[in-house]
Every structure is written in C-alpha cells, then in structure tokens.
Amino acid sequence: MTVKWMSVLLLLQMSCYFRSGSCGKVLVWPLEYSHWMNLKIILDELVQRGHEVTVLRPSSSVFFDQKRASGLKYETFPSSINNDKVEKFFGEWVNGWIYDVPKDSCWRYYPSFNTLFGKYSDYILNLCREVVSNKQFMTKLQEYKFDVVFSDAIGPCGELIAELLQVPFMYSLRYAGGYGLEKFSGGLSFPPSYVPIIMSKLSGRMSFMERVQNMICLFYFDFLFESFPAKDWDPFFSEILGRPTTMVDTMKKAEMWFIRSYWDLEFPRPTLPNIEFVGGLHCKPAKPLPEKMEAFAQSSGEHGIVVFSLGSMIRNTTQERANAIASALAQIPQKNDLLGHPKTKVFVTHGGANGIYESIHHGIPMVGIPMFAEQYDNIAHMVAKGAAVSVDFHTMTSSDLLNALKEVINNPSYKKNVMWLSTIHHDQPMKPLDRAVFWVEYVMRHKGAKHLKPLAFNLTWYQYYSLDVIGFLLACVAAMIFLTIKCCLFVYRFFVKKQKNKKE
Amino acid sequence: MTVKWMSVLLLLQMSCYFRSGSCGKVLVWPLEYSHWMNLKIILDELVQRGHEVTVLRPSSSVFFDQKRASGLKYETFPSSINNDKVEKFFGEWVNGWIYDVPKDSCWRYYPSFNTLFGKYSDYILNLCREVVSNKQFMTKLQEYKFDVVFSDAIGPCGELIAELLQVPFMYSLRYAGGYGLEKFSGGLSFPPSYVPIIMSKLSGRMSFMERVQNMICLFYFDFLFESFPAKDWDPFFSEILGRPTTMVDTMKKAEMWFIRSYWDLEFPRPTLPNIEFVGGLHCKPAKPLPEKMEAFAQSSGEHGIVVFSLGSMIRNTTQERANAIASALAQIPQKNDLLGHPKTKVFVTHGGANGIYESIHHGIPMVGIPMFAEQYDNIAHMVAKGAAVSVDFHTMTSSDLLNALKEVINNPSYKKNVMWLSTIHHDQPMKPLDRAVFWVEYVMRHKGAKHLKPLAFNLTWYQYYSLDVIGFLLACVAAMIFLTIKCCLFVYRFFVKKQKNKKE
C-alpha cells in the first residue's frame, strides 16, 4: 500500500465521524469536585467528536449527576455509602486540612497530614474495592470492549480496572503531594535546586535557606510516599491482580499523563515525551451576561467589579473569617460579580488551579486567600510572577484584605503581569484541550503510545541511578590500584632480594 | 483594553501579512552541507510567511549559493579562504573521520578525534572572527534591526553575533558529541542508565556491560567537552565581548533549541520546555518522477527499485569499497532510483539523519552503511527498532551487502516496522516544521521565550546539584551528633564526679 493511501486512510481513521459506529470507547474513573469539573471538559469534547464516554459512578456520587450529563454515559456501581455521607466526609476532610494542618513548613505537616491522607486513602480504596470485587459489574465492563481508561491519578483505581480489562490507560493530574506520583509512577525528575517541591509554599528563584527547606520537604514527602501506598494499596493491588505487585508498578504502565499546569502558572522544569502540560484546558471565552447582571456590572462605572470565589469545596467557614471578608468587600467601590467580564478589576480567590487558570485566561489580577492543598503554591507562583497579592486566611483582618484589594486595583503592575501570563497562556502552538483530545484519540487509534515512554521503566531503582555500574567501575579501579601496588611491591622485593643476595 | 480586543490584535500580529512591511527579520548563521539543507527548509517557510531572512555567507561558501536562493537574502562577508579550500578542507576532514578514527569503542576515539575536532574548531573560529571583528560589517548588521538570530549550535558564532547585536537567538541542532552542548549549554539531562550517549553506537535497552560502556563514553565526552571550548573559544568570546566569559555561558542564553530528532528515530528521554524535537521537518510528499524516470521505475515490475545514497559529503571513496557496493547492487533484480516512489523496496544509506528521516517518512526499510559522525547511532537505532540491517563499510564484501539487501527485501518484518515508525512520524499533534516556525515567530513577537527557560540557568554547578545544601545539612547533622555526644559526656562526667565526691 502506498504512503499516499496510508495517509488518506489515517485521515479517515482520525476523524471518527467517517466510521460511524466504530468510534472509540472511553471508560472514566473520575474524582469529585474541581477534579471532575476539569475532567468533564475533555470528556465533553470526546463526546462532541463522536466517541462513547462511560463514567463509573458510585451510587453515592456528589457531582457525577446524570441530569448534568451532556452525552456522557454512566455506569453506576452499588456503593455502601450514601450521598450525605460523602458530602459530610469531604466537608470534614477539607475543614481538617484548613484548620488542623499547620502550614508554616512542610515538616510540621506530620502527623496531622498522615491522618488526613489515611482517611482519604481509605475512602478511595473502599470505593475501588466495591468496583473491582463486583464480578457481575466487571463482566459488564468487559463486554463494553473499551479502547482506553482515563482517570485522575490522585484517586487510584483506574489503572487497576484497566489492568483487569487489559486496556491501555492514561491519567489527568494536577499534582500529588511532593510530586510523589509524578516522580515514582511517572518517571519525572524534580531537581530540588530549582524546582520547589509542591506543598512547600516555595516559588521561583530560591535563596540558599529556601533550597535547604525545599530539600527537607523533598525528604519528608518521599518518606510519606514510601509509607502511604505500601501500607494498604500494594497488598490490595496484589490481592486483586492475584500476583505480588505494587500500586506504583501498575501506575507506571500509564500511556500518557496530562498535567493540569503550564509555564504560565508554574516555572519550567524537566519533563518527558509522554507528559503533556494542559493547564487551563477548561477555560472558555466569556459569554454575555444575563440582562440584569449586565446592567448591574455596567452600573459599577469606572470602578469596575470584584469577583469573589472560594471554590467548589468551601461550604462553610467560621463566622469570624466570613465577617472579615464581608467587611473588606463592603469598603471598596467595586461590585462583586462574574469573572471574565470586561469590568472585572480583581479576582479574590482561594487559589485552586481551575480558578487561577480562569483568571490567567481572562487576564485578571488576583488577591489570593489560600486555604488548603496546593493553593498556597499556586498563589506563591502568582505572587512571584507579580500577578497577585496573598493574604493569610487564618490571621487576616478586614483591613489586610482591603489593603490587598487596593494594592491590586491601584498598582498597574499586577494587571500588566497577569496580561503577560494571559499572552503565554493563549499563544501556544496548539490549545491544551486539543492536545489532550489528540492524545486520547491517539492512544485509542494505536492501542497505546509506547514510543513516548522512556526505557527507564524497565530498570530497578539502583540500575536507574547507575549504582551497579558505578560500583563495578569503582571495583575495577580498586582492583587496578591493588594490582599495581602488588606489582610494585613484588618488583621492589625482587630487587631488594637481589641486592641482599649480592651482599651475601 | 479588553481581552477580546487583545486577542484580535494578537491574531493580526501573528499573521505578519496583516502588517505589511513590519514582518520579522531573521539573521541566520548556518553550517554547510546537510546542516544547511535542513535549516533552509525552515528559512524558506519563514520567507513564505512574509518574514525577511538574511543569511550570513562567507565569500567562500560551498552551499549557500545565491542562485539557489528562494527569497532568502544574503550578506556576504570577506573571507580569507576560497571555495576550493573549503571543499578540500571538508573532504579531508570527512575522510579523516571515516578512515582514521577507530570506531569500535568511544574511548579509542582519543586522540585522533581531538585532532579532528581541533581542526574543525579552528575553521569555524576563523570564520567567526572574520565576521565579528569586521566593524563595518557588524555596523551594517546592526542597522538591519533583526528580531532573532537563528543558527546551528554545532557551529558556534550565532550566539556571539546575537549578543553583540543584543538580539534574542535560537538554535537548530542534530547533536553534539556525547550530547555535550545539549547538556552544558541546553541544560538537558541524559541519565546514562537508559539514554545511550550519542557516538557510543549503543541503542535501546542496554545490557549491564553496555551500560558500563555508556558510562565510560559519558566520562570521555565530558572530558573532551571540558577541554574543547575552554582552550580557544572561551578566550575568544571574552576578547570579543570585552569581559571574562565562556562560550557555554553565552550559549545558555538561547531562547529555544530545535533538536532534529523525534521518538521515531530516537528513544524517549528527559526534555525541557524550551526544547522542540523537530526531526524530519524537511520531509515532503514525493512528487511524480519525470516521464523517463517513471518509465524506468515501472520497468522494474514486481521487483521494485533500490535507492542508494551516501549523503552530501561523500565525494570519493576507495576503489575497493566502490567495487564491493557496485558488485552487490548488480546482483539484485531491483533497479536503483529515487526514494519516495511506490516501487521503492529498500534504501541503502550511510545513515545521515536527513536520509533516515526521508526513509521513515516514506516508510522504506533500510540497509545502513554508517561511515562517520552519529551515523552509527542512527543506524543502531533503526536496527534496534527492526527497520534496518547494518553493514560494516570497512570490512564488507559484496556478498555481505547482497545478503543484507535480500534480508530487508524478503523479510516482511522490516517493512512492517518502518511503517510503524512512519505512523509515529506522521501522527503528531502538529507537524515539526509548523512547530519550528511557530516558535521562531513567537520569539520574534515577544522578544524571547523566557517563560520556557528553567531557572537552573541562574545556578552554579554545585548549586545545581544541591551540593551546598547537602553539605550544609550534613554539617547540621554532624553538629547535632557532636553536641549530643558532648552533652552525654558532660552528664556522664558530672555523675562520675558526683560519685567520686561521694566516695571521697
């Protein structure tokens, strides 16, 4: 077959509309809240392109609401916990992270952090067991003949389901604490000299003492990561797959990773060919506001409006914190409305990655009030890039917030810097959503993307760091030195003996 | 200004046709032979898009022929050597590499390799001096007001001219021996456990002894690289720039690097956000052959044709080698004609990157006869991927070549494997040429691409490897141990004294 015809066939194969009924089948193991909101953008686009997307949904799901479905299919598996319990669990869990984990330095996270992640791990593992040990349900999934499993790496199970169904899988991920998953399962390297470990609250160019702090954070998170999956997940994976294995070894088989950041939010660092940085793929141009809202926005005149949001997980905050915020917002002339409107002057945000990206997309400077997760790092990056001012949620008074708002509204450098980030964000060779969808379709077309996976995955850790080779070379050098000394001694003795004999 | 309007303006700015007369100005410091052929593809595309491309051309140039120009401008600087001398120099230099450098293992390259690269370095440095010390010529260049300098990293000078003109610069590069430039100037890392050092002839998954060999090659090339630029180039850069500096420190300022390979030819390895892998950007669909040639090709019937090429630099080979090749080709039924024709069965190639990419592009399996440079590695990769058979140029008989040809023509696995490489090559989110042109235009639009450059470039080597931090932490641990022991001893002595006093 000639290459010309191959190209035509490839083209036909690429746009799955040409092969009605033979488009790809995607199985999704999602996470709730903001993770779901981001993942859904890719899924909707896949549906738009004619693929069949099936989302695994526990009967207790908070977000995977069938009513919101836009062409997505859902497969609901029976779950022991109900919706109220899930909301209660995550509410308490987030509150625990906001109020109970000391945030001044990462070595103080322990032990509250371990407790927190133990709870989360138990929750996900329980859900996962409910799927993979439900034989009837797994048989149903098997019959679908999926082409790819797509999941959020921070909530394990997708790779286990894929392994059981013998289907290639790929990940979306914002981050794992201390970049643990990215490092141990994804093979990425994070040189601690210039890459601040995530959840260290460090950013950009680090001073000597910050690099010391970063190194300590690295040790802490490596230690945490070593203890976290080994305890529960490795035995679970071994049990389900019926052979001694580890969670990390299964995760390593991922065809590709979509990391939900880019060099507008983060600082550049080493990457790998099977990693795509797709930060901000969920951002869309602002639609016109409803009439009443538009009138409200316009009534703000030259002062413009302030958009305030603390994300999808903050349902209740203490009365005192709420008063501080309300009091500060009451003292500025800007009105409080939707992001993306030309009148918007500033975005008051908790610093979740989705919100930060919307702000970058629309070019709106920020006042950050980070509360938990990597929100401190996100805001630290924005502060380092001159696009935000940070306020401490736990200690701020209404005047702290007011001053931060005034600074961002009145000092034009914040607007200038965030517009530069917006330019970086928009001026890419290809839109992040298009890149993500391209690679999902690629993996479906070719049953994987093996040519992008470094051969490092076949090595043990001591082979990876060349310790066996270095040991061997050192042994060779030692042997040579030893032999040289032996030879010298031999020659020396030979001549000494000769001289002695002569003397005698 | 609203984001909407910003986007429209950006769009207008992006397609430079909208701003007639204000399109970008590119200055090019090129290399000759195959390097020029590849670079010219990008330059022609830039001209097509309305940019003004000016190529620096020594009066002695072999390839930068004004007659071949397709809209490129040339600035010719007076050079002491003439065309004949250049051809003679490169002819002898290539012959030296083919016949005088032992190729069995990289540690045997030394000292013939050093002599060879000394000559090359002298040649380029002489050319470079003729440009940068020609004040009249440099003033003329200054008046152009270039937006970017684009050059081949393996022939230094582009970065020096850019530094003098205070213009951002970017590189194209196939490779530097042992990945020296990529590592020391580009900041890339090449873990020796799974990335074969280029010019080691190693490929793919390495055995223990191959990894030992790779580590020795790494040491050899690092040593070579340390001695090569330090001797002549660092003093030269310091002299011209009027301040103590090094070649590597200037090269580090490159906005972006285009590496002329991809994961069809090479095996995946760590990369950086400011590196684009654009291998095969020069490949185009095959045009119909002239009538007579087409008739010749068709007359081959079911046997098809064999394409034979030893690249742009091989002008004369020994009579004996030529006879061996001619004799083997005479014994197969295939005719010898152009690559890319549907009748083509196999490509007999010296293994230059351009030729390999054309073979991958058209999906033609190869018989490799590597002769010098990274041709051994290219063929080793193709052999490892099952798309080629290798023959030793120095020892081959006509029957060796004949057997290799028969194997590739008759065993369908080679065709199958090279078709898979062809699929990888064609099925990318964006064509390599479009990516390259996008980033050249990006650097012109935004006067650089600083947001893609890792902060590692601001660190010293001991900071980069965190040696200062590790030293500090070890000192802290040592101090703590010391203090603990001191305390224990103090307490011990205190009690011993007390007991003694009691006894007394």
mmCIF file of C-alpha atoms in Angstrom, chain B residues 48 411 467:
data_model
loop_
_atom_site.group_PDB
_atom_site.id
_atom_site.type_symbol
_atom_site.label_atom_id
_atom_site.label_comp_id
_atom_site.label_asym_id
_atom_site.label_seq_id
_atom_site.Cartn_x
_atom_site.Cartn_y
_atom_site.Cartn_z
ATOM 1 C CA GLN B 48 6.789 32.138 2.579
ATOM 2 C CA ASN B 411 11.663 -10.481 5.296
ATOM 3 C CA LEU B 467 25.962 20.134 46.862
#
